[in-house]
mmCIF file of C-alpha atoms in Angstrom:
data_model
loop_
_atom_site.group_PDB
_atom_site.id
_atom_site.type_symbol
_atom_site.label_atom_id
_atom_site.label_comp_id
_atom_site.label_asym_id
_atom_site.label_seq_id
_atom_site.Cartn_x
_atom_site.Cartn_y
_atom_site.Cartn_z
ATOM 1 C CA MET A 1357 -0.120 0.119 -0.124
ATOM 2 C CA LYS A 1358 1.365 3.446 -0.923
ATOM 3 C CA LYS A 1359 2.204 5.728 1.898
ATOM 4 C CA GLU A 1360 -0.267 8.443 1.120
ATOM 5 C CA ASP A 1361 -3.060 5.770 0.626
ATOM 6 C CA LEU A 1362 -4.344 5.652 4.296
ATOM 7 C CA PHE A 1363 -6.840 2.771 3.228
ATOM 8 C CA ASP A 1364 -6.732 0.822 0.053
ATOM 9 C CA ASP A 1365 -9.662 -0.186 -2.233
ATOM 10 C CA GLU A 1366 -9.937 -3.542 -0.993
ATOM 11 C CA PHE A 1367 -10.193 -2.261 2.726
ATOM 12 C CA LEU A 1368 -12.959 0.105 1.899
ATOM 13 C CA LYS A 1369 -15.073 -2.258 0.048
ATOM 14 C CA GLN A 1370 -15.888 -4.015 3.343
ATOM 15 C CA PHE A 1371 -18.246 -1.144 4.323
ATOM 16 C CA LYS A 1372 -21.807 -1.886 3.008
ATOM 17 C CA SER A 1373 -23.542 1.397 4.061
ATOM 18 C CA GLY A 1374 -22.681 5.108 4.832
ATOM 19 C CA GLU A 1375 -23.607 4.215 8.504
ATOM 20 C CA GLU A 1376 -20.834 1.457 8.680
ATOM 21 C CA LEU A 1377 -18.363 3.905 7.087
ATOM 22 C CA SER A 1378 -19.388 6.700 9.588
ATOM 23 C CA ASN A 1379 -19.235 4.270 12.532
ATOM 24 C CA PHE A 1380 -15.730 3.437 11.425
ATOM 25 C CA LEU A 1381 -14.408 6.948 11.199
ATOM 26 C CA LYS A 1382 -16.030 7.792 14.566
ATOM 27 C CA GLN A 1383 -13.816 5.159 16.153
ATOM 28 C CA ILE A 1384 -10.703 6.537 14.298
ATOM 29 C CA GLN A 1385 -11.520 9.973 15.329
ATOM 30 C CA LYS A 1386 -11.930 8.791 18.988
ATOM 31 C CA ARG A 1387 -8.669 7.005 18.933
ATOM 32 C CA GLY A 1388 -7.014 9.864 17.180
ATOM 33 C CA LEU A 1389 -8.094 12.397 19.732
ATOM 34 C CA GLU A 1390 -6.983 10.067 22.802
ATOM 35 C CA LYS A 1391 -3.468 9.687 21.201
ATOM 36 C CA MET A 1392 -3.344 13.305 20.710
ATOM 37 C CA LEU A 1393 -4.436 14.167 24.197
ATOM 38 C CA GLU A 1394 -1.706 11.613 25.337
ATOM 39 C CA GLY A 1395 0.649 13.463 23.129
ATOM 40 C CA GLU A 1396 -0.203 16.972 24.725
ATOM 41 C CA LEU A 1397 0.285 15.444 28.269
ATOM 42 C CA ASP A 1398 3.830 14.266 27.503
ATOM 43 C CA GLY A 1399 4.807 17.724 26.253
ATOM 44 C CA HIS A 1400 3.022 19.254 29.383
ATOM 45 C CA LEU A 1401 5.166 16.789 31.703
ATOM 46 C CA ASP A 1402 8.284 16.925 29.738
ATOM 47 C CA TYR A 1403 8.805 13.311 29.897
ATOM 48 C CA GLN A 1404 7.533 10.271 27.811
ATOM 49 C CA LYS A 1405 5.083 7.220 29.201
ATOM 50 C CA HIS A 1406 7.132 4.624 31.143
ATOM 51 C CA HIS A 1407 10.030 7.051 31.909
ATOM 52 C CA LYS A 1408 10.913 8.838 35.037
ATOM 53 C CA SER A 1409 9.497 12.367 35.753
ATOM 54 C CA VAL A 1410 11.788 15.152 35.759
ATOM 55 C CA SER A 1411 9.734 17.778 37.489
ATOM 56 C CA GLY A 1412 7.815 15.611 40.047
ATOM 57 C CA ASN A 1413 4.517 16.058 38.328
ATOM 58 C CA THR A 1414 3.350 12.504 37.126
ATOM 59 C CA ARG A 1415 0.376 10.991 35.167
ATOM 60 C CA ASN A 1416 -2.701 10.335 37.399
ATOM 61 C CA GLY A 1417 -4.949 7.894 35.163
ATOM 62 C CA TYR A 1418 -7.964 9.140 33.010
ATOM 63 C CA SER A 1419 -11.173 10.822 33.284
ATOM 64 C CA GLU A 1420 -13.933 10.279 30.957
ATOM 65 C CA LYS A 1421 -15.544 13.097 28.812
ATOM 66 C CA LYS A 1422 -18.381 13.207 26.459
ATOM 67 C CA ILE A 1423 -17.718 14.951 23.217
ATOM 68 C CA LYS A 1424 -19.926 15.916 20.374
ATOM 69 C CA SER A 1425 -18.382 16.084 16.651
ATOM 70 C CA SER A 1426 -19.544 15.846 13.251
ATOM 71 C CA PHE A 1427 -19.787 12.213 13.786
ATOM 72 C CA GLY A 1428 -22.166 12.572 16.672
ATOM 73 C CA GLU A 1429 -21.699 11.866 20.573
ATOM 74 C CA ASP A 1430 -18.951 9.909 21.938
ATOM 75 C CA THR A 1431 -17.122 9.317 25.072
ATOM 76 C CA ILE A 1432 -13.256 9.787 25.327
ATOM 77 C CA LYS A 1433 -10.545 9.030 27.877
ATOM 78 C CA VAL A 1434 -8.795 12.223 28.971
ATOM 79 C CA PRO A 1435 -5.406 11.727 30.616
ATOM 80 C CA ARG A 1436 -4.698 13.467 33.842
ATOM 81 C CA ASP A 1437 -1.635 14.737 35.826
ATOM 82 C CA ARG A 1438 -1.198 14.403 39.467
ATOM 83 C CA ASN A 1439 -0.964 18.184 40.145
ATOM 84 C CA GLY A 1440 -4.095 19.052 37.869
ATOM 85 C CA SER A 1441 -2.381 21.639 35.991
ATOM 86 C CA PHE A 1442 -2.811 19.969 32.499
ATOM 87 C CA ASN A 1443 -5.178 21.733 30.312
ATOM 88 C CA PRO A 1444 -5.522 20.080 26.898
ATOM 89 C CA MET A 1445 -5.991 22.533 23.854
ATOM 90 C CA ILE A 1446 -7.579 19.871 21.471
ATOM 91 C CA VAL A 1447 -10.633 19.100 23.707
ATOM 92 C CA GLN A 1448 -10.397 22.057 26.413
ATOM 93 C CA LYS A 1449 -11.984 21.826 30.058
ATOM 94 C CA ARG A 1450 -15.615 22.807 30.321
ATOM 95 C CA ARG A 1451 -15.916 22.385 26.676
ATOM 96 C CA ASN A 1452 -17.394 19.383 24.916
ATOM 97 C CA MET A 1453 -17.330 20.126 21.188
ATOM 98 C CA VAL A 1454 -14.539 19.602 18.810
ATOM 99 C CA ASP A 1455 -13.909 22.696 16.654
ATOM 100 C CA GLY A 1456 -15.682 20.701 13.553
ATOM 101 C CA ILE A 1457 -19.055 20.788 14.897
ATOM 102 C CA GLU A 1458 -18.532 24.400 16.110
ATOM 103 C CA ASN A 1459 -17.542 25.407 12.633
ATOM 104 C CA VAL A 1460 -20.698 23.628 11.550
ATOM 105 C CA ILE A 1461 -22.679 25.552 13.612
ATOM 106 C CA VAL A 1462 -21.080 28.892 12.800
ATOM 107 C CA SER A 1463 -21.684 28.254 9.012
ATOM 108 C CA LEU A 1464 -25.421 27.235 9.271
ATOM 109 C CA TYR A 1465 -25.906 30.563 11.500
ATOM 110 C CA ALA A 1466 -24.130 32.409 8.626
ATOM 111 C CA LYS A 1467 -26.363 31.192 5.965
ATOM 112 C CA GLY A 1468 -29.335 32.453 7.878
ATOM 113 C CA MET A 1469 -30.629 29.661 10.095
ATOM 114 C CA SER A 1470 -31.820 30.644 13.299
ATOM 115 C CA ASN A 1471 -30.746 29.016 16.566
ATOM 116 C CA SER A 1472 -33.754 26.651 16.751
ATOM 117 C CA ASP A 1473 -33.427 25.742 13.320
ATOM 118 C CA ILE A 1474 -29.872 24.736 13.925
ATOM 119 C CA GLU A 1475 -30.743 22.686 16.890
ATOM 120 C CA GLU A 1476 -33.185 20.792 14.905
ATOM 121 C CA GLN A 1477 -30.830 20.363 11.997
ATOM 122 C CA LEU A 1478 -28.078 18.832 14.314
ATOM 123 C CA SER A 1479 -30.268 16.573 15.860
ATOM 124 C CA GLU A 1480 -31.643 15.159 12.619
ATOM 125 C CA ILE A 1481 -28.139 14.920 10.778
ATOM 126 C CA TYR A 1482 -25.814 14.116 13.535
ATOM 127 C CA ASN A 1483 -28.309 12.675 16.038
ATOM 128 C CA PHE A 1484 -27.134 14.627 19.228
ATOM 129 C CA ASN A 1485 -28.769 17.436 20.848
ATOM 130 C CA VAL A 1486 -27.348 20.880 21.385
ATOM 131 C CA SER A 1487 -29.481 23.704 23.107
ATOM 132 C CA SER A 1488 -30.247 27.115 21.585
ATOM 133 C CA THR A 1489 -28.479 28.541 24.655
ATOM 134 C CA THR A 1490 -25.147 26.631 23.613
ATOM 135 C CA ILE A 1491 -25.629 27.511 19.856
ATOM 136 C CA SER A 1492 -26.159 31.221 20.965
ATOM 137 C CA ARG A 1493 -22.772 31.169 23.262
ATOM 138 C CA ILE A 1494 -21.018 29.658 20.265
ATOM 139 C CA THR A 1495 -22.099 32.327 17.855
ATOM 140 C CA ASP A 1496 -21.521 34.907 20.272
ATOM 141 C CA ARG A 1497 -17.669 34.412 20.314
ATOM 142 C CA ILE A 1498 -17.656 35.852 16.726
ATOM 143 C CA THR A 1499 -18.081 39.331 18.605
ATOM 144 C CA ASN A 1500 -14.483 39.316 19.380
ATOM 145 C CA ASP A 1501 -13.607 38.447 15.699
ATOM 146 C CA ILE A 1502 -15.746 41.452 14.466
ATOM 147 C CA VAL A 1503 -13.952 43.958 17.023
ATOM 148 C CA ALA A 1504 -10.481 42.540 15.848
ATOM 149 C CA TRP A 1505 -11.674 42.709 12.172
ATOM 150 C CA GLN A 1506 -13.266 46.078 12.376
ATOM 151 C CA ASN A 1507 -9.932 47.661 13.815
ATOM 152 C CA ARG A 1508 -7.251 45.956 11.586
ATOM 153 C CA PRO A 1509 -4.920 48.216 9.705
ATOM 154 C CA LEU A 1510 -5.960 48.624 6.039
ATOM 155 C CA GLU A 1511 -3.693 49.410 2.960
ATOM 156 C CA PRO A 1512 -2.475 52.950 2.627
ATOM 157 C CA VAL A 1513 -3.738 52.922 -1.040
ATOM 158 C CA TYR A 1514 -6.917 51.635 -2.682
ATOM 159 C CA LEU A 1515 -7.446 52.035 -6.393
ATOM 160 C CA ILE A 1516 -11.285 51.955 -6.133
ATOM 161 C CA VAL A 1517 -13.477 51.958 -3.121
ATOM 162 C CA TRP A 1518 -17.225 51.145 -3.550
ATOM 163 C CA MET A 1519 -19.493 52.332 -0.922
ATOM 164 C CA ASP A 1520 -23.094 51.699 -0.256
ATOM 165 C CA GLY A 1521 -25.804 50.907 2.489
ATOM 166 C CA ILE A 1522 -28.341 48.074 3.121
ATOM 167 C CA VAL A 1523 -31.263 48.636 5.456
ATOM 168 C CA PHE A 1524 -32.071 46.010 8.286
ATOM 169 C CA LYS A 1525 -35.028 46.032 10.712
ATOM 170 C CA VAL A 1526 -33.771 45.964 14.355
ATOM 171 C CA ARG A 1527 -35.601 46.090 17.725
ATOM 172 C CA GLU A 1528 -34.959 49.182 19.797
ATOM 173 C CA ASN A 1529 -36.694 50.404 22.907
ATOM 174 C CA SER A 1530 -39.592 48.160 22.538
ATOM 175 C CA LYS A 1531 -40.046 49.446 18.619
ATOM 176 C CA VAL A 1532 -38.631 47.945 15.419
ATOM 177 C CA VAL A 1533 -36.640 50.645 13.374
ATOM 178 C CA ASN A 1534 -34.819 50.689 10.280
ATOM 179 C CA LYS A 1535 -30.943 50.814 10.537
ATOM 180 C CA THR A 1536 -28.485 50.724 7.794
ATOM 181 C CA ILE A 1537 -25.091 48.616 7.619
ATOM 182 C CA TYR A 1538 -22.580 50.839 5.830
ATOM 183 C CA ILE A 1539 -20.190 48.805 3.659
ATOM 184 C CA ALA A 1540 -17.093 49.689 1.797
ATOM 185 C CA VAL A 1541 -15.166 47.410 -0.726
ATOM 186 C CA GLY A 1542 -11.531 48.482 -1.788
ATOM 187 C CA LEU A 1543 -9.902 47.237 -4.829
ATOM 188 C CA ARG A 1544 -5.907 46.802 -3.665
ATOM 189 C CA ARG A 1545 -2.891 47.171 -5.503
ATOM 190 C CA ASP A 1546 -2.718 43.406 -6.019
ATOM 191 C CA GLY A 1547 -5.973 43.719 -7.847
ATOM 192 C CA LYS A 1548 -7.807 41.722 -5.103
ATOM 193 C CA LYS A 1549 -11.096 42.916 -3.478
ATOM 194 C CA GLU A 1550 -11.483 43.372 0.306
ATOM 195 C CA VAL A 1551 -14.139 44.418 2.486
ATOM 196 C CA LEU A 1552 -12.949 47.293 4.375
ATOM 197 C CA GLY A 1553 -15.482 47.353 7.159
ATOM 198 C CA LEU A 1554 -19.181 47.315 8.422
ATOM 199 C CA TRP A 1555 -20.504 50.019 10.406
ATOM 200 C CA LEU A 1556 -24.081 50.300 11.954
ATOM 201 C CA GLY A 1557 -26.092 53.574 11.957
ATOM 202 C CA LYS A 1558 -29.527 54.954 11.364
ATOM 203 C CA ASN A 1559 -30.836 56.150 7.978
ATOM 204 C CA GLU A 1560 -27.897 56.402 5.558
ATOM 205 C CA SER A 1561 -26.677 60.026 5.529
ATOM 206 C CA ALA A 1562 -23.582 61.871 4.280
ATOM 207 C CA ALA A 1563 -22.690 62.623 7.854
ATOM 208 C CA PHE A 1564 -22.442 59.121 9.017
ATOM 209 C CA TRP A 1565 -20.444 58.436 5.823
ATOM 210 C CA MET A 1566 -18.057 61.182 7.134
ATOM 211 C CA SER A 1567 -17.329 59.010 10.251
ATOM 212 C CA VAL A 1568 -16.912 55.961 8.126
ATOM 213 C CA LEU A 1569 -14.307 57.618 5.949
ATOM 214 C CA THR A 1570 -12.524 59.084 9.030
ATOM 215 C CA ASP A 1571 -12.347 55.666 10.220
ATOM 216 C CA MET A 1572 -10.795 54.302 7.214
ATOM 217 C CA LYS A 1573 -8.178 57.166 7.541
ATOM 218 C CA ALA A 1574 -7.614 56.298 11.136
ATOM 219 C CA ARG A 1575 -6.849 52.774 10.247
ATOM 220 C CA GLY A 1576 -3.973 53.500 7.800
ATOM 221 C CA VAL A 1577 -5.801 54.569 4.318
ATOM 222 C CA GLU A 1578 -3.796 57.614 2.912
ATOM 223 C CA ASP A 1579 -5.257 57.798 -0.389
ATOM 224 C CA ILE A 1580 -8.381 56.721 -2.533
ATOM 225 C CA LEU A 1581 -7.912 57.134 -6.519
ATOM 226 C CA ILE A 1582 -11.493 56.596 -7.392
ATOM 227 C CA THR A 1583 -14.927 56.173 -5.199
ATOM 228 C CA ALA A 1584 -18.056 54.751 -6.743
ATOM 229 C CA THR A 1585 -21.017 55.669 -4.610
ATOM 230 C CA ASP A 1586 -24.857 56.140 -4.867
ATOM 231 C CA ASN A 1587 -26.120 59.933 -5.370
ATOM 232 C CA LEU A 1588 -26.762 60.437 -1.794
ATOM 233 C CA ASN A 1589 -27.109 64.201 -1.322
ATOM 234 C CA GLY A 1590 -23.838 65.568 0.138
ATOM 235 C CA PHE A 1591 -21.828 62.315 -0.209
ATOM 236 C CA THR A 1592 -19.336 63.542 -2.963
ATOM 237 C CA ASP A 1593 -18.651 66.743 -0.708
ATOM 238 C CA THR A 1594 -18.120 64.498 2.135
ATOM 239 C CA ILE A 1595 -15.564 62.296 0.396
ATOM 240 C CA ARG A 1596 -13.614 65.092 -0.861
ATOM 241 C CA THR A 1597 -13.347 66.559 2.592
ATOM 242 C CA VAL A 1598 -11.477 63.367 3.770
ATOM 243 C CA PHE A 1599 -9.873 62.324 0.594
ATOM 244 C CA PRO A 1600 -9.530 65.638 -1.505
ATOM 245 C CA GLU A 1601 -7.626 64.057 -4.227
ATOM 246 C CA SER A 1602 -10.256 61.064 -4.844
ATOM 247 C CA SER A 1603 -12.246 61.126 -8.320
ATOM 248 C CA THR A 1604 -15.956 60.608 -6.993
ATOM 249 C CA GLN A 1605 -18.188 58.498 -9.678
ATOM 250 C CA ILE A 1606 -21.824 58.424 -8.992
ATOM 251 C CA CYS A 1607 -23.429 55.139 -9.748
ATOM 252 C CA VAL A 1608 -25.250 55.249 -13.284
ATOM 253 C CA VAL A 1609 -27.354 52.213 -12.217
ATOM 254 C CA HIS A 1610 -28.736 54.214 -9.309
ATOM 255 C CA GLN A 1611 -29.321 57.155 -11.548
ATOM 256 C CA ILE A 1612 -31.076 55.215 -13.960
ATOM 257 C CA ARG A 1613 -33.392 53.857 -11.219
ATOM 258 C CA ASN A 1614 -33.992 57.243 -9.463
ATOM 259 C CA ALA A 1615 -35.019 58.798 -12.805
ATOM 260 C CA CYS A 1616 -37.411 56.059 -13.867
ATOM 261 C CA ARG A 1617 -39.337 56.573 -10.409
ATOM 262 C CA TYR A 1618 -40.924 59.651 -12.073
ATOM 263 C CA VAL A 1619 -42.004 57.622 -15.316
ATOM 264 C CA VAL A 1620 -45.418 55.832 -15.698
ATOM 265 C CA TRP A 1621 -45.115 52.217 -16.837
ATOM 266 C CA LYS A 1622 -46.216 52.584 -20.328
ATOM 267 C CA ASP A 1623 -43.247 54.887 -21.003
ATOM 268 C CA LYS A 1624 -40.444 53.085 -18.952
ATOM 269 C CA LYS A 1625 -39.089 50.833 -21.938
ATOM 270 C CA GLU A 1626 -38.640 53.706 -24.302
ATOM 271 C CA PHE A 1627 -37.467 56.088 -21.567
ATOM 272 C CA THR A 1628 -34.811 53.591 -20.448
ATOM 273 C CA LYS A 1629 -33.648 52.790 -24.048
ATOM 274 C CA ASP A 1630 -32.990 56.525 -24.535
ATOM 275 C CA MET A 1631 -31.234 57.000 -21.347
ATOM 276 C CA LYS A 1632 -28.757 54.283 -22.291
ATOM 277 C CA SER A 1633 -27.740 56.465 -25.328
ATOM 278 C CA ILE A 1634 -26.219 58.631 -22.662
ATOM 279 C CA TYR A 1635 -24.114 56.494 -20.626
ATOM 280 C CA ASP A 1636 -23.333 54.158 -23.660
ATOM 281 C CA ALA A 1637 -21.722 57.051 -25.514
ATOM 282 C CA PRO A 1638 -18.101 56.695 -26.499
ATOM 283 C CA ASN A 1639 -16.830 59.954 -24.790
ATOM 284 C CA LYS A 1640 -18.386 62.646 -22.651
ATOM 285 C CA GLN A 1641 -18.936 65.233 -25.666
ATOM 286 C CA ALA A 1642 -21.099 62.463 -27.327
ATOM 287 C CA ALA A 1643 -22.990 61.836 -23.938
ATOM 288 C CA GLU A 1644 -23.682 65.450 -23.768
ATOM 289 C CA ALA A 1645 -25.285 65.572 -27.207
ATOM 290 C CA ALA A 1646 -27.280 62.468 -26.191
ATOM 291 C CA LEU A 1647 -28.651 64.125 -23.039
ATOM 292 C CA GLU A 1648 -29.600 67.144 -25.148
ATOM 293 C CA ASP A 1649 -31.671 65.006 -27.197
ATOM 294 C CA PHE A 1650 -33.077 63.108 -24.282
ATOM 295 C CA SER A 1651 -34.095 66.415 -22.686
ATOM 296 C CA ALA A 1652 -35.655 67.670 -25.952
ATOM 297 C CA LYS A 1653 -37.865 64.521 -25.972
ATOM 298 C CA TRP A 1654 -38.802 64.173 -22.465
ATOM 299 C CA ASN A 1655 -38.472 67.292 -20.362
ATOM 300 C CA SER A 1656 -42.021 68.601 -21.173
ATOM 301 C CA LYS A 1657 -43.485 65.265 -19.656
ATOM 302 C CA TYR A 1658 -40.707 64.153 -17.060
ATOM 303 C CA SER A 1659 -38.887 67.477 -16.047
ATOM 304 C CA TYR A 1660 -37.754 66.146 -12.798
ATOM 305 C CA ALA A 1661 -36.205 63.108 -14.143
ATOM 306 C CA VAL A 1662 -34.272 65.034 -16.790
ATOM 307 C CA LYS A 1663 -33.156 67.586 -14.073
ATOM 308 C CA SER A 1664 -31.646 64.904 -11.911
ATOM 309 C CA TRP A 1665 -29.516 64.099 -14.762
ATOM 310 C CA ARG A 1666 -28.287 67.606 -15.063
ATOM 311 C CA ASP A 1667 -27.767 68.306 -11.319
ATOM 312 C CA ASN A 1668 -25.410 65.106 -11.029
ATOM 313 C CA TRP A 1669 -23.755 65.335 -14.597
ATOM 314 C CA GLU A 1670 -20.277 66.063 -13.590
ATOM 315 C CA ASP A 1671 -20.300 63.215 -11.246
ATOM 316 C CA LEU A 1672 -22.114 61.056 -13.171
ATOM 317 C CA THR A 1673 -19.388 61.382 -16.129
ATOM 318 C CA VAL A 1674 -16.237 60.865 -14.277
ATOM 319 C CA PHE A 1675 -15.915 57.505 -15.808
ATOM 320 C CA TYR A 1676 -15.389 59.053 -19.286
ATOM 321 C CA GLU A 1677 -11.840 60.210 -17.951
ATOM 322 C CA PHE A 1678 -10.674 56.521 -18.011
ATOM 323 C CA PRO A 1679 -9.891 53.918 -20.321
ATOM 324 C CA LEU A 1680 -12.557 51.322 -21.223
ATOM 325 C CA GLU A 1681 -11.353 48.638 -18.785
ATOM 326 C CA ILE A 1682 -11.588 51.069 -15.840
ATOM 327 C CA ARG A 1683 -14.888 52.408 -16.964
ATOM 328 C CA LYS A 1684 -16.582 49.017 -16.785
ATOM 329 C CA ILE A 1685 -15.742 48.581 -13.084
ATOM 330 C CA ILE A 1686 -16.427 52.184 -11.769
ATOM 331 C CA TYR A 1687 -19.589 53.521 -13.716
ATOM 332 C CA THR A 1688 -21.795 51.077 -11.520
ATOM 333 C CA THR A 1689 -21.694 49.935 -7.937
ATOM 334 C CA ASN A 1690 -22.625 46.308 -9.202
ATOM 335 C CA LEU A 1691 -19.995 44.733 -7.305
ATOM 336 C CA ILE A 1692 -21.151 45.949 -3.893
ATOM 337 C CA GLU A 1693 -24.582 45.508 -4.833
ATOM 338 C CA ASN A 1694 -23.971 41.858 -5.790
ATOM 339 C CA LEU A 1695 -22.252 41.499 -2.301
ATOM 340 C CA ASN A 1696 -25.525 43.125 -0.903
ATOM 341 C CA GLY A 1697 -27.617 40.593 -2.555
ATOM 342 C CA LYS A 1698 -25.707 37.681 -0.936
ATOM 343 C CA ILE A 1699 -26.043 39.354 2.358
ATOM 344 C CA ARG A 1700 -29.820 39.463 2.008
ATOM 345 C CA LYS A 1701 -29.836 36.034 0.727
ATOM 346 C CA TYR A 1702 -27.991 34.860 4.115
ATOM 347 C CA THR A 1703 -30.371 36.981 6.292
ATOM 348 C CA LYS A 1704 -33.552 36.925 4.484
ATOM 349 C CA ASN A 1705 -35.158 34.471 7.222
ATOM 350 C CA LYS A 1706 -34.621 36.934 9.848
ATOM 351 C CA LEU A 1707 -37.566 39.550 9.574
ATOM 352 C CA SER A 1708 -35.928 41.772 12.332
ATOM 353 C CA PHE A 1709 -32.925 41.362 14.732
ATOM 354 C CA PRO A 1710 -33.328 41.814 18.424
ATOM 355 C CA THR A 1711 -30.405 43.895 18.859
ATOM 356 C CA ASP A 1712 -27.546 45.967 17.192
ATOM 357 C CA GLU A 1713 -24.996 43.319 18.103
ATOM 358 C CA ALA A 1714 -27.383 40.619 16.465
ATOM 359 C CA VAL A 1715 -27.543 42.215 13.097
ATOM 360 C CA MET A 1716 -23.802 43.169 12.948
ATOM 361 C CA LYS A 1717 -23.030 39.239 13.788
ATOM 362 C CA SER A 1718 -25.203 38.198 11.022
ATOM 363 C CA VAL A 1719 -23.991 40.483 8.417
ATOM 364 C CA TYR A 1720 -20.256 39.899 9.318
ATOM 365 C CA LEU A 1721 -20.698 36.005 9.078
ATOM 366 C CA ALA A 1722 -22.530 36.560 5.697
ATOM 367 C CA VAL A 1723 -19.803 38.652 4.433
ATOM 368 C CA ARG A 1724 -17.567 36.057 5.475
ATOM 369 C CA GLU A 1725 -19.077 33.403 3.624
ATOM 370 C CA ALA A 1726 -19.893 35.646 0.490
ATOM 371 C CA THR A 1727 -16.106 36.622 0.386
ATOM 372 C CA LYS A 1728 -14.613 33.238 0.450
ATOM 373 C CA LYS A 1729 -13.930 33.084 -3.225
ATOM 374 C CA TRP A 1730 -12.220 36.493 -3.381
ATOM 375 C CA SER A 1731 -8.724 35.028 -3.651
ATOM 376 C CA MET A 1732 -7.873 36.193 -7.183
ATOM 377 C CA PRO A 1733 -7.308 39.407 -8.912
ATOM 378 C CA ILE A 1734 -10.252 40.997 -10.742
ATOM 379 C CA ARG A 1735 -10.444 40.176 -14.604
ATOM 380 C CA ASN A 1736 -7.997 41.868 -16.877
ATOM 381 C CA TRP A 1737 -5.892 43.049 -13.734
ATOM 382 C CA GLY A 1738 -2.835 43.223 -15.772
ATOM 383 C CA ILE A 1739 -4.124 45.738 -18.222
ATOM 384 C CA ILE A 1740 -5.955 47.730 -15.698
ATOM 385 C CA LEU A 1741 -2.999 47.927 -13.402
ATOM 386 C CA ASN A 1742 -1.014 49.326 -16.229
ATOM 387 C CA GLN A 1743 -3.645 51.929 -16.942
ATOM 388 C CA PHE A 1744 -3.612 52.973 -13.282
ATOM 389 C CA LEU A 1745 0.062 53.256 -13.338
ATOM 390 C CA THR A 1746 0.034 55.425 -16.404
ATOM 391 C CA LEU A 1747 -2.508 57.756 -14.719
ATOM 392 C CA TYR A 1748 -1.341 57.758 -11.261
ATOM 393 C CA GLU A 1749 1.956 56.464 -10.997
ATOM 394 C CA GLU A 1750 3.309 58.280 -8.041
ATOM 395 C CA ARG A 1751 0.178 57.749 -6.023
ATOM 396 C CA VAL A 1752 -0.280 54.108 -6.659
ATOM 397 C CA LYS A 1753 3.232 53.472 -5.653
ATOM 398 C CA LEU A 1754 2.887 55.298 -2.298
#
C-alpha cells in the first residue's frame, strides 16, 4: 500500500453502507483524539510514558469526557496529571465540542438559520442535541472576531472604493426601526477585492459616511484614487473633505433607477432605452449631445427626471476620464450590490433583529461566507494595473 493511501480499495469495500463507514470513522476520530491528548500530556510533563518524571508531576490515570463532533456523540478518555495543571488544547476543559461541529454551527448561522433551526438540523443529521443557549454562546464568540476585524490596519492606497448601505429592521426600545449597515469594498494594488469594514447607523446619511471615511483614514488609508457611490445628497462633498484628491463617480445604475421613479409604466421601456444612449456614448462630448436629445424628447413630460441627470452630470460622467477597462468597473456599484444581494440571501429568514449586536454578527458572518472566493485578482488585472500606473504612477506607488 502506498504511503499516501491511508486505506486501500479492498479495505474500503468491506463497508456496505454509509452508516458502517461513519461508525468506523467515528472510532478513528476517538482513537486519534485520545492519542493526541496523550501526546499533549507528554509535552506538558516533559517526559514520555514509562519514563521517569523530571519535574515531580506525574500521570494520574484518566477521566471520561463526552464530546460532540460531526460524527455524533462519543466518550473519550482524557489523561490527567497529579498536580491538576494539565489543560488540553484539543478538547479544552468545560467544553464538549471539537472544532468541527462548532464550525458547522457557525456556518449554518451565517447562512441565515435561526438557533432553533440549527438545533433541529444537528439533531436530525448528527443525532445529538445541542441547546439553543449553547448555539448562541458559540456564535457569540464571533463578537471578538468582529472587533478585531473592524480595527485591523488597512492598506495605504486603494485604487477604487465602492460604498453603499443596506437597511435592516432592528428592535430598539420596544420598537422595530430601520438601521443601515454601511459597507465599503476596496480594490487593492494586487487586484484583489477587500471588504474594508461594516458600520451600523441609522438612516443612510452623508454625515455618517464622514465617520466611516474618518475611521478608514485612522486605520491607515492615505489615498483613494476613485470612489463609486450612490447619489446620496452631500456624499461627494463628504468624500472630498476626507480624501480631497479622490475622483468620485456616482453610480449610473442608481441614477437610472431614480429617474425611472417619475416615469409611468407605459413609457419606461422607451425612456430607459433613450437613457442608455447617454451612458453608452463613446465619450463625454457625445454623452452631452445624447442628453440634449433626451431632454428635448422627455423634458416636457418628465422634467424632474431630466433635471436629476443635469444636477448630477459632472459626477455621473467621471468615468469618461478613464480607459474602457477601468470605466466598466467604476460606472456602476454592481460589485457591492452583488455582495449586498448575497448578504440579503443569508439574512432573509430574519425579518428583524433583536439587537444591534445580532444584526452586525449576522452580516459579518454573511460577508465572510460571501467573500470566501475573493482570492484572485479581478478580470483583466494586468491591463487595468498598467492603466492605473499610467494615470497615477506616484499615487499608486505610495
